[in-house]
Amino acid sequence: MTHPTNTPPIMALQGIHMRFPFGQDWRGRPRGYVHALNGIDLEIPRGKTLGIVGESGCGKSTLAQVLMGIRAPNEGRVERNFASDHDVQIVFQDPQSSLNARMPVWRVITEPVFARHKRPTLELRALAADLATKVGLRPEVLDRYPHEFSGGQRQRIAIARALSSNPDVIVLDEPTSALDISIQAQILNLLKDLQAERGLTYIFISHDISVVRYLCDAVAVMYLGQVVEQGPAATVLAAPQHPYTKLLLASIPTMRGGAGLGDALANMDLPSNRKLPRGCFFKDRCDRADAACEQRQDMIQTGDGAVRCCQLEPAQAEKTPACA
């Protein structure tokens, strides 16, 4: 993903592969592997929001684990242009299950700080009160426990916890999908305000294209562990070029009813990530596939974005696709 300035990305992923063994033969060797990530190349722009979208099973959660440093990739390299892995925090989809039910909220919020430095209780409580105020919670409720709060309040607690270690990057893994629409808007506006105030970098994983359109500066579309299209969010979502991105956007329900081309996507089985297709991973679901799609597909620069497809019109591509 290209950037208009010379500012280096805050994180860069190069050739990331992640696979997991399954089963065992009589010798105790794996019967095969689940190929979760299959050559991810991404640059995360500093101070911006990168959206990651795709079907369930495309590898978004595994990518989040690699970004967090929870899992080391089998191949490839992750470059981090900041002090330590502690400068990446995460906000999960379900705030109820991600918050420790046995801790008072002030302790939940300061847990990342306490894990690094055993600071005095008074200092931690003061930090929790300050962060609670920033995310719209009253400091006097901090002695309560997570189950005493609403879903939206719990997600504010989760955001405060992510902020407590003063991170550079926050991974947002479907942070609003479990919330009511009105609460979603409040949380999204809070995230935007915090980003403007603190210069945060967000990696926003979501199924909700409307939320991605509102929050994200850039977007990467994933399919079967690969990025198939990436670029500025406004460009990719308004004028998608990869056939999968077009189907993904067409599957969004509308007030008129029906999902158009998305019905075709819903009725197709996602190829198994235990035995990856040869050549283009999407070719068996694509009505434009031809013999060239039997070969490996490389990313093609298209203006300020890139697409993994050799079926682009000549005017769309800035260089000849590498279908070698």
Coordinates of C-alpha atoms in Angstrom, one line a residue:
M1 CA 0.0 0.0 0.0
T2 CA 1.5 3.3 -1.1
H3 CA 1.6 6.5 0.9
P4 CA 1.6 10.1 -0.2
T5 CA 4.4 11.1 2.2
N6 CA 7.8 9.7 3.1
T7 CA 6.6 8.9 6.6
P8 CA 7.5 5.2 7.2
P9 CA 4.6 2.9 8.2
I10 CA 4.2 2.2 11.9
M11 CA 4.0 -1.5 11.0
A12 CA 4.8 -3.5 7.9
L13 CA 4.1 -7.2 7.1
Q14 CA 6.1 -8.9 4.5
G15 CA 5.3 -12.3 3.1
I16 CA 3.4 -13.5 6.1
H17 CA 2.4 -17.2 6.1
M18 CA 0.6 -18.9 9.0
R19 CA -0.4 -22.5 9.1
F20 CA -1.7 -24.9 11.8
P21 CA -1.2 -28.6 11.9
F22 CA -4.2 -30.9 12.2
G23 CA -4.6 -34.6 13.0
Q24 CA -1.7 -37.1 13.3
D25 CA -0.7 -40.2 11.4
W26 CA 0.7 -43.4 13.1
R27 CA 4.1 -41.8 13.4
G28 CA 2.7 -38.7 15.2
R29 CA 3.2 -36.4 12.2
P30 CA 0.5 -33.9 11.2
R31 CA -1.9 -35.2 8.6
G32 CA -2.0 -31.8 7.0
Y33 CA -2.1 -28.1 7.6
V34 CA -4.7 -25.3 7.8
H35 CA -3.2 -22.5 5.7
A36 CA -4.6 -19.5 7.5
L37 CA -2.4 -16.7 6.0
N38 CA -0.9 -17.1 2.6
G39 CA 1.5 -14.3 1.8
I40 CA 0.3 -11.2 3.5
D41 CA 2.0 -7.9 2.5
L42 CA 0.7 -4.9 4.3
E43 CA 1.8 -1.5 5.5
I44 CA 0.0 0.2 8.4
P45 CA 0.1 4.0 8.0
R46 CA 0.9 5.9 11.1
G47 CA -1.9 7.8 12.7
K48 CA -4.5 6.4 10.3
T49 CA -7.1 3.6 10.4
L50 CA -6.7 0.5 8.2
G51 CA -9.8 -1.6 7.8
I52 CA -9.6 -5.4 7.3
V53 CA -12.7 -6.9 5.7
G54 CA -13.6 -10.4 4.3
E55 CA -15.7 -13.4 4.9
S56 CA -15.6 -15.5 8.0
G57 CA -12.7 -17.9 7.7
C58 CA -10.6 -15.6 5.5
G59 CA -7.9 -15.2 8.2
K60 CA -8.7 -11.8 9.8
S61 CA -8.5 -13.1 13.4
T62 CA -5.2 -14.9 12.7
L63 CA -3.8 -11.7 11.2
A64 CA -4.9 -9.8 14.3
Q65 CA -2.9 -12.4 16.4
V66 CA 0.2 -11.9 14.3
L67 CA -0.1 -8.1 14.5
M68 CA -0.4 -8.4 18.3
G69 CA 2.6 -10.6 18.5
I70 CA 0.5 -13.4 20.0
R71 CA 1.6 -15.7 17.2
A72 CA 4.8 -15.8 15.3
P73 CA 4.4 -16.4 11.6
N74 CA 5.8 -19.5 10.0
E75 CA 7.2 -17.4 7.2
G76 CA 7.7 -13.7 6.7
R77 CA 8.5 -10.7 8.8
V78 CA 6.7 -8.2 10.9
E79 CA 8.4 -4.8 11.3
R80 CA 7.3 -2.6 14.2
N81 CA 8.5 1.0 14.2
F82 CA 7.9 1.6 17.9
A83 CA 9.4 0.7 21.2
S84 CA 7.9 -2.8 22.1
D85 CA 5.1 -5.2 21.6
H86 CA 3.3 -3.6 24.6
D87 CA 2.7 -0.6 22.4
V88 CA 0.0 -2.7 20.5
Q89 CA -3.3 -3.3 22.4
I90 CA -6.6 -4.8 21.3
V91 CA -10.3 -4.2 21.8
F92 CA -12.3 -7.4 21.4
Q93 CA -15.7 -8.0 19.9
D94 CA -17.4 -9.1 23.1
P95 CA -16.6 -6.8 26.0
Q96 CA -18.3 -9.1 28.5
S97 CA -16.1 -12.1 27.9
S98 CA -12.9 -10.0 27.4
L99 CA -13.1 -8.3 30.8
N100 CA -12.1 -10.1 34.0
A101 CA -15.3 -10.5 36.0
R102 CA -13.5 -10.8 39.3
M103 CA -11.8 -7.5 39.1
P104 CA -13.2 -4.0 39.9
V105 CA -13.3 -1.8 36.9
W106 CA -10.4 0.4 38.0
R107 CA -8.2 -2.7 38.2
V108 CA -9.5 -4.0 34.8
I109 CA -8.6 -0.7 33.1
T110 CA -5.0 -0.6 34.6
E111 CA -4.3 -4.3 34.1
P112 CA -1.8 -3.7 31.2
V113 CA 0.1 -1.1 33.2
F114 CA 0.2 -3.3 36.3
A115 CA 1.5 -6.3 34.3
R116 CA 4.5 -4.2 33.2
H117 CA 5.2 -2.1 36.3
K118 CA 3.8 -2.9 39.8
R119 CA 2.7 0.7 40.5
P120 CA 1.1 1.9 43.7
T121 CA -2.6 1.4 44.0
L122 CA -3.3 5.2 44.4
E123 CA -1.4 5.9 41.1
L124 CA -3.3 3.1 39.3
R125 CA -6.7 4.4 40.6
A126 CA -5.8 7.9 39.5
L127 CA -4.9 6.6 36.0
A128 CA -8.2 4.7 35.8
A129 CA -10.2 7.7 36.8
D130 CA -8.5 9.8 34.1
L131 CA -9.1 7.2 31.4
A132 CA -12.7 6.6 32.5
T133 CA -13.4 10.3 32.1
K134 CA -11.8 10.3 28.6
V135 CA -14.1 7.4 27.5
G136 CA -17.3 8.9 29.0
L137 CA -17.5 7.0 32.3
R138 CA -17.9 8.6 35.8
P139 CA -14.9 7.9 38.0
E140 CA -17.2 7.1 41.0
V141 CA -18.3 3.8 39.3
L142 CA -14.8 2.3 39.1
D143 CA -15.3 0.1 42.2
R144 CA -18.1 -1.7 40.5
Y145 CA -17.6 -5.0 38.5
P146 CA -18.0 -5.4 34.7
H147 CA -21.3 -7.3 35.0
E148 CA -22.9 -4.2 36.6
F149 CA -22.5 -2.2 33.3
S150 CA -24.3 -2.2 30.0
G151 CA -22.7 -3.5 26.8
G152 CA -21.8 0.0 25.6
Q153 CA -20.3 0.9 29.0
R154 CA -18.3 -2.4 29.0
Q155 CA -16.9 -1.6 25.6
R156 CA -15.9 1.9 26.9
I157 CA -14.1 0.1 29.7
A158 CA -12.3 -2.1 27.2
I159 CA -11.2 0.9 25.2
A160 CA -9.9 2.6 28.4
R161 CA -8.0 -0.6 29.2
A162 CA -6.4 -0.5 25.7
L163 CA -5.4 3.1 26.3
S164 CA -3.8 2.6 29.7
S165 CA -0.4 1.6 28.5
N166 CA -0.3 4.5 26.1
P167 CA -0.1 2.4 22.9
D168 CA 0.8 3.4 19.4
V169 CA -1.4 0.9 17.7
I170 CA -4.8 -0.5 18.7
V171 CA -6.3 -3.5 17.0
L172 CA -10.1 -3.3 17.0
D173 CA -11.6 -6.7 16.4
E174 CA -15.3 -6.2 15.5
P175 CA -15.6 -3.7 18.5
T176 CA -19.2 -2.6 17.7
S177 CA -20.8 -5.7 16.3
A178 CA -22.3 -6.8 19.6
L179 CA -23.8 -3.3 20.3
D180 CA -27.1 -1.6 19.5
I181 CA -27.0 0.8 16.5
S182 CA -27.2 3.9 18.7
I183 CA -24.4 2.7 21.0
Q184 CA -22.3 1.8 17.9
A185 CA -22.4 5.4 16.8
Q186 CA -21.2 6.6 20.2
I187 CA -18.3 4.1 20.3
L188 CA -17.2 5.0 16.8
N189 CA -17.3 8.7 17.5
L190 CA -15.3 8.1 20.7
L191 CA -12.7 6.2 18.7
K192 CA -12.4 9.0 16.2
D193 CA -12.0 11.6 19.0
L194 CA -9.3 9.5 20.8
Q195 CA -7.4 9.0 17.5
A196 CA -7.4 12.8 16.8
E197 CA -6.3 13.6 20.4
R198 CA -3.6 10.9 20.8
G199 CA -2.4 10.3 17.2
L200 CA -3.4 6.6 17.5
T201 CA -3.1 4.1 14.7
Y202 CA -6.1 1.7 14.3
I203 CA -6.4 -1.7 12.6
F204 CA -10.1 -2.1 12.3
I205 CA -11.4 -5.7 11.6
S206 CA -15.1 -5.7 10.6
H207 CA -17.8 -7.4 8.6
D208 CA -19.8 -4.1 8.6
I209 CA -18.9 -2.2 5.4
S210 CA -20.8 0.9 6.5
V211 CA -18.7 1.1 9.7
V212 CA -15.5 0.7 7.6
R213 CA -16.6 3.4 5.3
Y214 CA -17.2 5.8 8.2
L215 CA -14.0 5.1 10.2
C216 CA -11.3 3.9 7.9
D217 CA -8.8 5.8 5.8
A218 CA -7.6 2.7 3.9
V219 CA -9.0 -0.8 3.5
A220 CA -7.6 -4.3 2.7
V221 CA -9.9 -7.0 1.5
M222 CA -8.9 -10.5 2.5
Y223 CA -9.9 -13.8 0.8
L224 CA -8.6 -17.2 1.9
G225 CA -5.6 -15.8 3.7
Q226 CA -4.5 -13.3 1.0
V227 CA -5.1 -9.6 0.5
V228 CA -6.9 -9.4 -2.9
E229 CA -7.5 -5.6 -3.0
Q230 CA -6.2 -2.7 -1.0
G231 CA -6.2 1.1 -1.2
P232 CA -8.0 4.2 0.1
A233 CA -11.3 3.2 1.6
A234 CA -13.2 5.8 -0.4
T235 CA -11.8 4.4 -3.7
V236 CA -12.1 0.7 -2.9
L237 CA -15.6 0.9 -1.5
A238 CA -16.9 3.2 -4.2
A239 CA -15.2 1.6 -7.2
P240 CA -14.0 -2.0 -6.4
Q241 CA -11.9 -3.7 -9.0
H242 CA -11.4 -7.3 -7.8
P243 CA -14.4 -9.6 -8.6
Y244 CA -14.5 -10.7 -4.9
T245 CA -14.6 -7.2 -3.6
K246 CA -17.5 -6.4 -6.0
L247 CA -19.4 -9.5 -4.7
L248 CA -18.6 -8.7 -1.1
L249 CA -20.0 -5.2 -1.5
A250 CA -23.0 -6.4 -3.4
S251 CA -23.9 -8.8 -0.6
I252 CA -24.8 -5.9 1.7
P253 CA -28.6 -5.9 2.3
T254 CA -30.4 -2.8 1.2
M255 CA -33.8 -1.3 2.1
R256 CA -35.1 -2.4 -1.3
G257 CA -34.6 -6.0 -0.3
G258 CA -32.4 -8.7 -1.8
A259 CA -28.6 -8.7 -2.1
G260 CA -28.1 -8.9 -5.9
L261 CA -24.8 -10.4 -6.8
G262 CA -24.2 -11.2 -3.1
D263 CA -26.6 -14.1 -3.4
A264 CA -24.2 -15.8 -5.7
L265 CA -21.4 -15.3 -3.1
A266 CA -23.6 -16.7 -0.3
N267 CA -24.4 -19.8 -2.4
M268 CA -20.8 -20.7 -3.1
D269 CA -18.7 -22.8 -0.8
L270 CA -15.4 -21.2 0.4
P271 CA -12.5 -23.3 -0.9
S272 CA -10.8 -25.4 1.8
N273 CA -7.8 -23.8 3.4
R274 CA -6.4 -27.3 4.0
K275 CA -5.7 -27.7 0.3
L276 CA -5.3 -24.4 -1.4
P277 CA -6.4 -23.9 -5.0
R278 CA -3.7 -23.6 -7.6
G279 CA -3.3 -20.2 -9.2
C280 CA -6.0 -17.6 -8.3
F281 CA -7.7 -18.6 -5.1
F282 CA -11.0 -17.0 -6.3
K283 CA -11.1 -18.5 -9.8
D284 CA -13.7 -21.2 -9.0
R285 CA -16.1 -18.5 -7.8
C286 CA -15.4 -15.9 -10.5
D287 CA -17.3 -15.6 -13.8
R288 CA -14.3 -13.9 -15.4
A289 CA -11.8 -16.7 -14.9
D290 CA -9.8 -18.0 -17.8
A291 CA -6.6 -20.0 -18.4
A292 CA -4.4 -17.2 -17.1
C293 CA -6.1 -17.6 -13.7
E294 CA -4.5 -21.1 -13.3
Q295 CA -1.2 -19.3 -12.6
R296 CA -0.1 -17.6 -9.4
Q297 CA -1.5 -14.1 -9.1
D298 CA 0.6 -11.1 -7.9
M299 CA -0.6 -7.7 -6.7
I300 CA -1.0 -5.2 -9.5
Q301 CA -0.6 -1.5 -8.7
T302 CA -3.7 0.5 -9.7
G303 CA -3.3 4.2 -8.9
D304 CA -2.9 4.5 -5.2
G305 CA -4.1 0.9 -4.5
A306 CA -3.4 -2.6 -5.6
V307 CA -5.4 -5.6 -6.8
R308 CA -4.5 -9.4 -7.0
C309 CA -6.1 -10.1 -10.4
C310 CA -4.8 -10.6 -13.9
Q311 CA -8.2 -9.8 -15.5
L312 CA -8.1 -6.0 -15.1
E313 CA -8.6 -3.9 -18.1
P314 CA -5.3 -2.4 -19.4
A315 CA -6.4 1.1 -18.4
Q316 CA -6.9 -0.1 -14.8
A317 CA -3.4 -1.5 -14.2
E318 CA -0.2 0.5 -14.1
K319 CA 2.0 -2.4 -14.9
T320 CA 1.6 -5.8 -16.6
P321 CA 0.2 -8.4 -14.2
A322 CA 2.6 -11.1 -13.1
C323 CA 0.7 -14.3 -13.7
A324 CA 3.8 -16.4 -13.6

